Amino acid sequence: GKKVLIVYAHQEPKSFNGSLLKIAVEELTKQGCSVTVSDLYAMQFEPRATRNDIVGRLHNSEAFNYGVETWEAYKRGALSKDLVEEQKKVQEADLLIFQFPLFWFNMPAILKGWMDRVLVQGFAYDLSKAYDGGLLQGKLCLFSFTTGGSKETYATRGDIRYLLWPMQHGIMHFCGVKVLEPHICYAPENVSDEKRKEMLTAWTQRLKTLWKEEPIDCSPEWYFK
């Protein structure tokens, strides 16, 4: 079976995001997948990139450079335990699903912190090996998120694909991961119970055929055409 890592960033299990997570775990498990969940709030995941992420000596104790220090620490096996655990989950996964509510046109800080700390140089990318040559080649990812505004609101204020550019292209594609079409649930708090049920059903149905999907063309043309 395939291995799936769901990185989940919502404080409330009974939220709509919590329902989407539950469906993903149940449906993918039913398919014979091995599903791991990193519930960032429940784990009290530390989003700040600090000196604490390096165990033992620093490469340069005179002036702290997080990118250089984590790269050096990765090479010598000296990253903090929580980062090593998350990297192991990423390494083993065939598919990464990021489940979160959109905050200020972006992912929540705790999820961005996960990206900042876990996807270090040497593990997720090398400057000579990025995008289609990134170190996490052979993996798929999917951004599944909820919004506060309706689809019509986003349509009048700029295509939502623009917001996805830094997440899908700047992070995942940069690391060599192939990106599936995002799954967006628009304004679940502002619609009827029936509409919310339809959204959950649509997610269940999509998961049934997820492995047959082709990745999006992760290029500027797709985002900005």
C-alpha positions as protocol buffer text, in pm:
chain_id: "A"
residue {
  index: 1
  type: GLY
  ca { x: 0 y: 0 z: 0 }
}
residue {
  index: 2
  type: LYS
  ca { x: 93 y: 364 z: -49 }
}
residue {
  index: 3
  type: LYS
  ca { x: 213 y: 577 z: 242 }
}
residue {
  index: 4
  type: VAL
  ca { x: 44 y: 909 z: 312 }
}
residue {
  index: 5
  type: LEU
  ca { x: 146 y: 1188 z: 548 }
}
residue {
  index: 6
  type: ILE
  ca { x: -124 y: 1441 z: 637 }
}
residue {
  index: 7
  type: VAL
  ca { x: 12 y: 1759 z: 794 }
}
residue {
  index: 8
  type: TYR
  ca { x: -288 y: 1908 z: 971 }
}
residue {
  index: 9
  type: ALA
  ca { x: -304 y: 2265 z: 1101 }
}
residue {
  index: 10
  type: HIS
  ca { x: -627 y: 2341 z: 1286 }
}
residue {
  index: 11
  type: GLN
  ca { x: -686 y: 2388 z: 1658 }
}
residue {
  index: 12
  type: GLU
  ca { x: -1031 y: 2224 z: 1676 }
}
residue {
  index: 13
  type: PRO
  ca { x: -1096 y: 1855 z: 1593 }
}
residue {
  index: 14
  type: LYS
  ca { x: -1471 y: 1928 z: 1550 }
}
residue {
  index: 15
  type: SER
  ca { x: -1400 y: 2193 z: 1283 }
}
residue {
  index: 16
  type: PHE
  ca { x: -1474 y: 2151 z: 913 }
}
residue {
  index: 17
  type: ASN
  ca { x: -1100 y: 2100 z: 860 }
}
residue {
  index: 18
  type: GLY
  ca { x: -1121 y: 1827 z: 1124 }
}
residue {
  index: 19
  type: SER
  ca { x: -1398 y: 1659 z: 923 }
}
residue {
  index: 20
  type: LEU
  ca { x: -1189 y: 1676 z: 605 }
}
residue {
  index: 21
  type: LEU
  ca { x: -897 y: 1519 z: 792 }
}
residue {
  index: 22
  type: LYS
  ca { x: -1117 y: 1240 z: 932 }
}
residue {
  index: 23
  type: ILE
  ca { x: -1253 y: 1159 z: 585 }
}
residue {
  index: 24
  type: ALA
  ca { x: -902 y: 1148 z: 434 }
}
residue {
  index: 25
  type: VAL
  ca { x: -774 y: 913 z: 705 }
}
residue {
  index: 26
  type: GLU
  ca { x: -1077 y: 682 z: 673 }
}
residue {
  index: 27
  type: GLU
  ca { x: -1094 y: 675 z: 293 }
}
residue {
  index: 28
  type: LEU
  ca { x: -720 y: 631 z: 233 }
}
residue {
  index: 29
  type: THR
  ca { x: -695 y: 364 z: 504 }
}
residue {
  index: 30
  type: LYS
  ca { x: -986 y: 184 z: 335 }
}
residue {
  index: 31
  type: GLN
  ca { x: -780 y: 184 z: 15 }
}
residue {
  index: 32
  type: GLY
  ca { x: -500 y: 2 z: 196 }
}
residue {
  index: 33
  type: CYS
  ca { x: -282 y: 309 z: 242 }
}
residue {
  index: 34
  type: SER
  ca { x: -74 y: 359 z: 554 }
}
residue {
  index: 35
  type: VAL
  ca { x: -174 y: 703 z: 685 }
}
residue {
  index: 36
  type: THR
  ca { x: 27 y: 912 z: 930 }
}
residue {
  index: 37
  type: VAL
  ca { x: -104 y: 1242 z: 1069 }
}
residue {
  index: 38
  type: SER
  ca { x: 111 y: 1525 z: 1202 }
}
residue {
  index: 39
  type: ASP
  ca { x: -148 y: 1723 z: 1401 }
}
residue {
  index: 40
  type: LEU
  ca { x: 63 y: 2034 z: 1454 }
}
residue {
  index: 41
  type: TYR
  ca { x: -147 y: 2205 z: 1722 }
}
residue {
  index: 42
  type: ALA
  ca { x: -199 y: 1882 z: 1919 }
}
residue {
  index: 43
  type: MET
  ca { x: 176 y: 1814 z: 1897 }
}
residue {
  index: 44
  type: GLN
  ca { x: 245 y: 2173 z: 2010 }
}
residue {
  index: 45
  type: PHE
  ca { x: 480 y: 2190 z: 1714 }
}
residue {
  index: 46
  type: GLU
  ca { x: 736 y: 2471 z: 1748 }
}
residue {
  index: 47
  type: PRO
  ca { x: 705 y: 2696 z: 1441 }
}
residue {
  index: 48
  type: ARG
  ca { x: 1009 y: 2914 z: 1516 }
}
residue {
  index: 49
  type: ALA
  ca { x: 1336 y: 2839 z: 1341 }
}
residue {
  index: 50
  type: THR
  ca { x: 1595 y: 2881 z: 1619 }
}
residue {
  index: 51
  type: ARG
  ca { x: 1933 y: 2770 z: 1750 }
}
residue {
  index: 52
  type: ASN
  ca { x: 1747 y: 2491 z: 1936 }
}
residue {
  index: 53
  type: ASP
  ca { x: 1708 y: 2305 z: 1606 }
}
residue {
  index: 54
  type: ILE
  ca { x: 2078 y: 2216 z: 1613 }
}
residue {
  index: 55
  type: VAL
  ca { x: 2211 y: 1966 z: 1866 }
}
residue {
  index: 56
  type: GLY
  ca { x: 2561 y: 2035 z: 1994 }
}
residue {
  index: 57
  type: ARG
  ca { x: 2819 y: 2261 z: 1838 }
}
residue {
  index: 58
  type: LEU
  ca { x: 2750 y: 2524 z: 1575 }
}
residue {
  index: 59
  type: HIS
  ca { x: 2930 y: 2540 z: 1243 }
}
residue {
  index: 60
  type: ASN
  ca { x: 2991 y: 2912 z: 1306 }
}
residue {
  index: 61
  type: SER
  ca { x: 2931 y: 3028 z: 1662 }
}
residue {
  index: 62
  type: GLU
  ca { x: 3030 y: 3387 z: 1578 }
}
residue {
  index: 63
  type: ALA
  ca { x: 2727 y: 3465 z: 1359 }
}
residue {
  index: 64
  type: PHE
  ca { x: 2419 y: 3240 z: 1351 }
}
residue {
  index: 65
  type: ASN
  ca { x: 2288 y: 3159 z: 1002 }
}
residue {
  index: 66
  type: TYR
  ca { x: 1989 y: 2922 z: 1024 }
}
residue {
  index: 67
  type: GLY
  ca { x: 2013 y: 2792 z: 667 }
}
residue {
  index: 68
  type: VAL
  ca { x: 2384 y: 2713 z: 692 }
}
residue {
  index: 69
  type: GLU
  ca { x: 2359 y: 2569 z: 1044 }
}
residue {
  index: 70
  type: THR
  ca { x: 2069 y: 2333 z: 965 }
}
residue {
  index: 71
  type: TRP
  ca { x: 2239 y: 2218 z: 645 }
}
residue {
  index: 72
  type: GLU
  ca { x: 2559 y: 2138 z: 834 }
}
residue {
  index: 73
  type: ALA
  ca { x: 2361 y: 1978 z: 1118 }
}
residue {
  index: 74
  type: TYR
  ca { x: 2166 y: 1761 z: 871 }
}
residue {
  index: 75
  type: LYS
  ca { x: 2491 y: 1636 z: 716 }
}
residue {
  index: 76
  type: ARG
  ca { x: 2630 y: 1530 z: 1054 }
}
residue {
  index: 77
  type: GLY
  ca { x: 2300 y: 1399 z: 1197 }
}
residue {
  index: 78
  type: ALA
  ca { x: 2267 y: 1679 z: 1450 }
}
residue {
  index: 79
  type: LEU
  ca { x: 1917 y: 1818 z: 1393 }
}
residue {
  index: 80
  type: SER
  ca { x: 1673 y: 1824 z: 1687 }
}
residue {
  index: 81
  type: LYS
  ca { x: 1462 y: 1513 z: 1751 }
}
residue {
  index: 82
  type: ASP
  ca { x: 1131 y: 1668 z: 1640 }
}
residue {
  index: 83
  type: LEU
  ca { x: 1277 y: 1764 z: 1300 }
}
residue {
  index: 84
  type: VAL
  ca { x: 1430 y: 1420 z: 1246 }
}
residue {
  index: 85
  type: GLU
  ca { x: 1092 y: 1260 z: 1321 }
}
residue {
  index: 86
  type: GLU
  ca { x: 907 y: 1482 z: 1073 }
}
residue {
  index: 87
  type: GLN
  ca { x: 1172 y: 1432 z: 805 }
}
residue {
  index: 88
  type: LYS
  ca { x: 1140 y: 1054 z: 847 }
}
residue {
  index: 89
  type: LYS
  ca { x: 763 y: 1082 z: 789 }
}
residue {
  index: 90
  type: VAL
  ca { x: 820 y: 1292 z: 476 }
}
residue {
  index: 91
  type: GLN
  ca { x: 1089 y: 1056 z: 349 }
}
residue {
  index: 92
  type: GLU
  ca { x: 860 y: 753 z: 378 }
}
residue {
  index: 93
  type: ALA
  ca { x: 552 y: 919 z: 226 }
}
residue {
  index: 94
  type: ASP
  ca { x: 435 y: 873 z: -133 }
}
residue {
  index: 95
  type: LEU
  ca { x: 180 y: 1153 z: -85 }
}
residue {
  index: 96
  type: LEU
  ca { x: 179 y: 1462 z: 137 }
}
residue {
  index: 97
  type: ILE
  ca { x: -158 y: 1623 z: 213 }
}
residue {
  index: 98
  type: PHE
  ca { x: -161 y: 1965 z: 382 }
}
residue {
  index: 99
  type: GLN
  ca { x: -495 y: 2034 z: 550 }
}
residue {
  index: 100
  type: PHE
  ca { x: -554 y: 2383 z: 687 }
}
residue {
  index: 101
  type: PRO
  ca { x: -769 y: 2698 z: 692 }
}
residue {
  index: 102
  type: LEU
  ca { x: -640 y: 2984 z: 478 }
}
residue {
  index: 103
  type: PHE
  ca { x: -520 y: 3273 z: 700 }
}
residue {
  index: 104
  type: TRP
  ca { x: -449 y: 3610 z: 539 }
}
residue {
  index: 105
  type: PHE
  ca { x: -407 y: 3459 z: 190 }
}
residue {
  index: 106
  type: ASN
  ca { x: -160 y: 3208 z: 331 }
}
residue {
  index: 107
  type: MET
  ca { x: -111 y: 2894 z: 538 }
}
residue {
  index: 108
  type: PRO
  ca { x: -127 y: 2931 z: 921 }
}
residue {
  index: 109
  type: ALA
  ca { x: 203 y: 3025 z: 1089 }
}
residue {
  index: 110
  type: ILE
  ca { x: 237 y: 2683 z: 1253 }
}
residue {
  index: 111
  type: LEU
  ca { x: 229 y: 2512 z: 911 }
}
residue {
  index: 112
  type: LYS
  ca { x: 470 y: 2765 z: 758 }
}
residue {
  index: 113
  type: GLY
  ca { x: 696 y: 2694 z: 1055 }
}
residue {
  index: 114
  type: TRP
  ca { x: 680 y: 2324 z: 972 }
}
residue {
  index: 115
  type: MET
  ca { x: 789 y: 2404 z: 616 }
}
residue {
  index: 116
  type: ASP
  ca { x: 1069 y: 2634 z: 738 }
}
residue {
  index: 117
  type: ARG
  ca { x: 1210 y: 2386 z: 988 }
}
residue {
  index: 118
  type: VAL
  ca { x: 1152 y: 2045 z: 829 }
}
residue {
  index: 119
  type: LEU
  ca { x: 1243 y: 2112 z: 465 }
}
residue {
  index: 120
  type: VAL
  ca { x: 1608 y: 2198 z: 524 }
}
residue {
  index: 121
  type: GLN
  ca { x: 1884 y: 2206 z: 267 }
}
residue {
  index: 122
  type: GLY
  ca { x: 2042 y: 1866 z: 217 }
}
residue {
  index: 123
  type: PHE
  ca { x: 1715 y: 1692 z: 305 }
}
residue {
  index: 124
  type: ALA
  ca { x: 1454 y: 1855 z: 79 }
}
residue {
  index: 125
  type: TYR
  ca { x: 1664 y: 2044 z: -171 }
}
residue {
  index: 126
  type: ASP
  ca { x: 2011 y: 2141 z: -275 }
}
residue {
  index: 127
  type: LEU
  ca { x: 2078 y: 2462 z: -463 }
}
residue {
  index: 128
  type: SER
  ca { x: 2206 y: 2262 z: -760 }
}
residue {
  index: 129
  type: LYS
  ca { x: 1912 y: 2017 z: -731 }
}
residue {
  index: 130
  type: ALA
  ca { x: 1584 y: 2205 z: -725 }
}
residue {
  index: 131
  type: TYR
  ca { x: 1243 y: 2195 z: -897 }
}
residue {
  index: 132
  type: ASP
  ca { x: 1227 y: 1887 z: -1125 }
}
residue {
  index: 133
  type: GLY
  ca { x: 1567 y: 1787 z: -986 }
}
residue {
  index: 134
  type: GLY
  ca { x: 1473 y: 1846 z: -619 }
}
residue {
  index: 135
  type: LEU
  ca { x: 1566 y: 1591 z: -353 }
}
residue {
  index: 136
  type: LEU
  ca { x: 1206 y: 1486 z: -279 }
}
residue {
  index: 137
  type: GLN
  ca { x: 1136 y: 1359 z: -631 }
}
residue {
  index: 138
  type: GLY
  ca { x: 890 y: 1072 z: -666 }
}
residue {
  index: 139
  type: LYS
  ca { x: 643 y: 1219 z: -416 }
}
residue {
  index: 140
  type: LEU
  ca { x: 304 y: 1382 z: -469 }
}
residue {
  index: 141
  type: CYS
  ca { x: 144 y: 1657 z: -263 }
}
residue {
  index: 142
  type: LEU
  ca { x: -199 y: 1813 z: -233 }
}
residue {
  index: 143
  type: PHE
  ca { x: -301 y: 2136 z: -59 }
}
residue {
  index: 144
  type: SER
  ca { x: -651 y: 2096 z: 86 }
}
residue {
  index: 145
  type: PHE
  ca { x: -783 y: 2406 z: 257 }
}
residue {
  index: 146
  type: THR
  ca { x: -1085 y: 2608 z: 358 }
}
residue {
  index: 147
  type: THR
  ca { x: -1144 y: 2978 z: 302 }
}
residue {
  index: 148
  type: GLY
  ca { x: -1340 y: 3247 z: 482 }
}
residue {
  index: 149
  type: GLY
  ca { x: -1453 y: 3410 z: 159 }
}
residue {
  index: 150
  type: SER
  ca { x: -1674 y: 3269 z: -116 }
}
residue {
  index: 151
  type: LYS
  ca { x: -1553 y: 3160 z: -458 }
}
residue {
  index: 152
  type: GLU
  ca { x: -1717 y: 3470 z: -607 }
}
residue {
  index: 153
  type: THR
  ca { x: -1530 y: 3695 z: -363 }
}
residue {
  index: 154
  type: TYR
  ca { x: -1197 y: 3547 z: -468 }
}
residue {
  index: 155
  type: ALA
  ca { x: -1292 y: 3574 z: -835 }
}
residue {
  index: 156
  type: THR
  ca { x: -1344 y: 3950 z: -802 }
}
residue {
  index: 157
  type: ARG
  ca { x: -1028 y: 4010 z: -597 }
}
residue {
  index: 158
  type: GLY
  ca { x: -777 y: 3805 z: -793 }
}
residue {
  index: 159
  type: ASP
  ca { x: -745 y: 3442 z: -891 }
}
residue {
  index: 160
  type: ILE
  ca { x: -684 y: 3214 z: -591 }
}
residue {
  index: 161
  type: ARG
  ca { x: -414 y: 3041 z: -795 }
}
residue {
  index: 162
  type: TYR
  ca { x: -189 y: 3341 z: -728 }
}
residue {
  index: 163
  type: LEU
  ca { x: -196 y: 3255 z: -357 }
}
residue {
  index: 164
  type: LEU
  ca { x: -96 y: 2900 z: -437 }
}
residue {
  index: 165
  type: TRP
  ca { x: 218 y: 3005 z: -625 }
}
residue {
  index: 166
  type: PRO
  ca { x: 449 y: 3030 z: -318 }
}
residue {
  index: 167
  type: MET
  ca { x: 306 y: 2714 z: -160 }
}
residue {
  index: 168
  type: GLN
  ca { x: 290 y: 2483 z: -459 }
}
residue {
  index: 169
  type: HIS
  ca { x: 570 y: 2614 z: -680 }
}
residue {
  index: 170
  type: GLY
  ca { x: 797 y: 2795 z: -434 }
}
residue {
  index: 171
  type: ILE
  ca { x: 805 y: 2519 z: -171 }
}
residue {
  index: 172
  type: MET
  ca { x: 683 y: 2182 z: -299 }
}
residue {
  index: 173
  type: HIS
  ca { x: 789 y: 2201 z: -665 }
}
residue {
  index: 174
  type: PHE
  ca { x: 1122 y: 2353 z: -554 }
}
residue {
  index: 175
  type: CYS
  ca { x: 1183 y: 2037 z: -350 }
}
residue {
  index: 176
  type: GLY
  ca { x: 1102 y: 1813 z: -649 }
}
residue {
  index: 177
  type: VAL
  ca { x: 751 y: 1713 z: -534 }
}
residue {
  index: 178
  type: LYS
  ca { x: 481 y: 1681 z: -799 }
}
residue {
  index: 179
  type: VAL
  ca { x: 171 y: 1884 z: -718 }
}
residue {
  index: 180
  type: LEU
  ca { x: -190 y: 1769 z: -754 }
}
residue {
  index: 181
  type: GLU
  ca { x: -477 y: 2011 z: -817 }
}
residue {
  index: 182
  type: PRO
  ca { x: -556 y: 2188 z: -486 }
}
residue {
  index: 183
  type: HIS
  ca { x: -877 y: 2099 z: -305 }
}
residue {
  index: 184
  type: ILE
  ca { x: -1054 y: 2416 z: -196 }
}
residue {
  index: 185
  type: CYS
  ca { x: -1366 y: 2434 z: 23 }
}
residue {
  index: 186
  type: TYR
  ca { x: -1494 y: 2788 z: -4 }
}
residue {
  index: 187
  type: ALA
  ca { x: -1646 y: 2950 z: 307 }
}
residue {
  index: 188
  type: PRO
  ca { x: -1784 y: 2636 z: 477 }
}
residue {
  index: 189
  type: GLU
  ca { x: -1892 y: 2843 z: 778 }
}
residue {
  index: 190
  type: ASN
  ca { x: -2119 y: 3058 z: 562 }
}
residue {
  index: 191
  type: VAL
  ca { x: -2313 y: 2790 z: 374 }
}
residue {
  index: 192
  type: SER
  ca { x: -2602 y: 2557 z: 461 }
}
residue {
  index: 193
  type: ASP
  ca { x: -2558 y: 2220 z: 631 }
}
residue {
  index: 194
  type: GLU
  ca { x: -2657 y: 2059 z: 303 }
}
residue {
  index: 195
  type: LYS
  ca { x: -2385 y: 2244 z: 113 }
}
residue {
  index: 196
  type: ARG
  ca { x: -2127 y: 2144 z: 376 }
}
residue {
  index: 197
  type: LYS
  ca { x: -2233 y: 1780 z: 335 }
}
residue {
  index: 198
  type: GLU
  ca { x: -2189 y: 1817 z: -41 }
}
residue {
  index: 199
  type: MET
  ca { x: -1836 y: 1950 z: 15 }
}
residue {
  index: 200
  type: LEU
  ca { x: -1748 y: 1652 z: 236 }
}
residue {
  index: 201
  type: THR
  ca { x: -1896 y: 1409 z: -19 }
}
residue {
  index: 202
  type: ALA
  ca { x: -1696 y: 1573 z: -299 }
}
residue {
  index: 203
  type: TRP
  ca { x: -1375 y: 1526 z: -96 }
}
residue {
  index: 204
  type: THR
  ca { x: -1459 y: 1159 z: -31 }
}
residue {
  index: 205
  type: GLN
  ca { x: -1524 y: 1104 z: -403 }
}
residue {
  index: 206
  type: ARG
  ca { x: -1202 y: 1274 z: -504 }
}
residue {
  index: 207
  type: LEU
  ca { x: -996 y: 1062 z: -266 }
}
residue {
  index: 208
  type: LYS
  ca { x: -1135 y: 746 z: -427 }
}
residue {
  index: 209
  type: THR
  ca { x: -961 y: 827 z: -757 }
}
residue {
  index: 210
  type: LEU
  ca { x: -672 y: 1036 z: -625 }
}
residue {
  index: 211
  type: TRP
  ca { x: -399 y: 798 z: -738 }
}
residue {
  index: 212
  type: LYS
  ca { x: -519 y: 821 z: -1099 }
}
residue {
  index: 213
  type: GLU
  ca { x: -480 y: 1200 z: -1112 }
}
residue {
  index: 214
  type: GLU
  ca { x: -210 y: 1372 z: -1317 }
}
residue {
  index: 215
  type: PRO
  ca { x: -7 y: 1646 z: -1145 }
}
residue {
  index: 216
  type: ILE
  ca { x: -70 y: 2006 z: -1249 }
}
residue {
  index: 217
  type: ASP
  ca { x: 174 y: 2185 z: -1477 }
}
residue {
  index: 218
  type: CYS
  ca { x: 362 y: 2362 z: -1197 }
}
residue {
  index: 219
  type: SER
  ca { x: 483 y: 2650 z: -1411 }
}
residue {
  index: 220
  type: PRO
  ca { x: 419 y: 3026 z: -1421 }
}
residue {
  index: 221
  type: GLU
  ca { x: 186 y: 2971 z: -1716 }
}
residue {
  index: 222
  type: TRP
  ca { x: -53 y: 2760 z: -1506 }
}
residue {
  index: 223
  type: TYR
  ca { x: -70 y: 3017 z: -1228 }
}
residue {
  index: 224
  type: PHE
  ca { x: -72 y: 3341 z: -1418 }
}
residue {
  index: 225
  type: LYS
  ca { x: -235 y: 3267 z: -1752 }
}
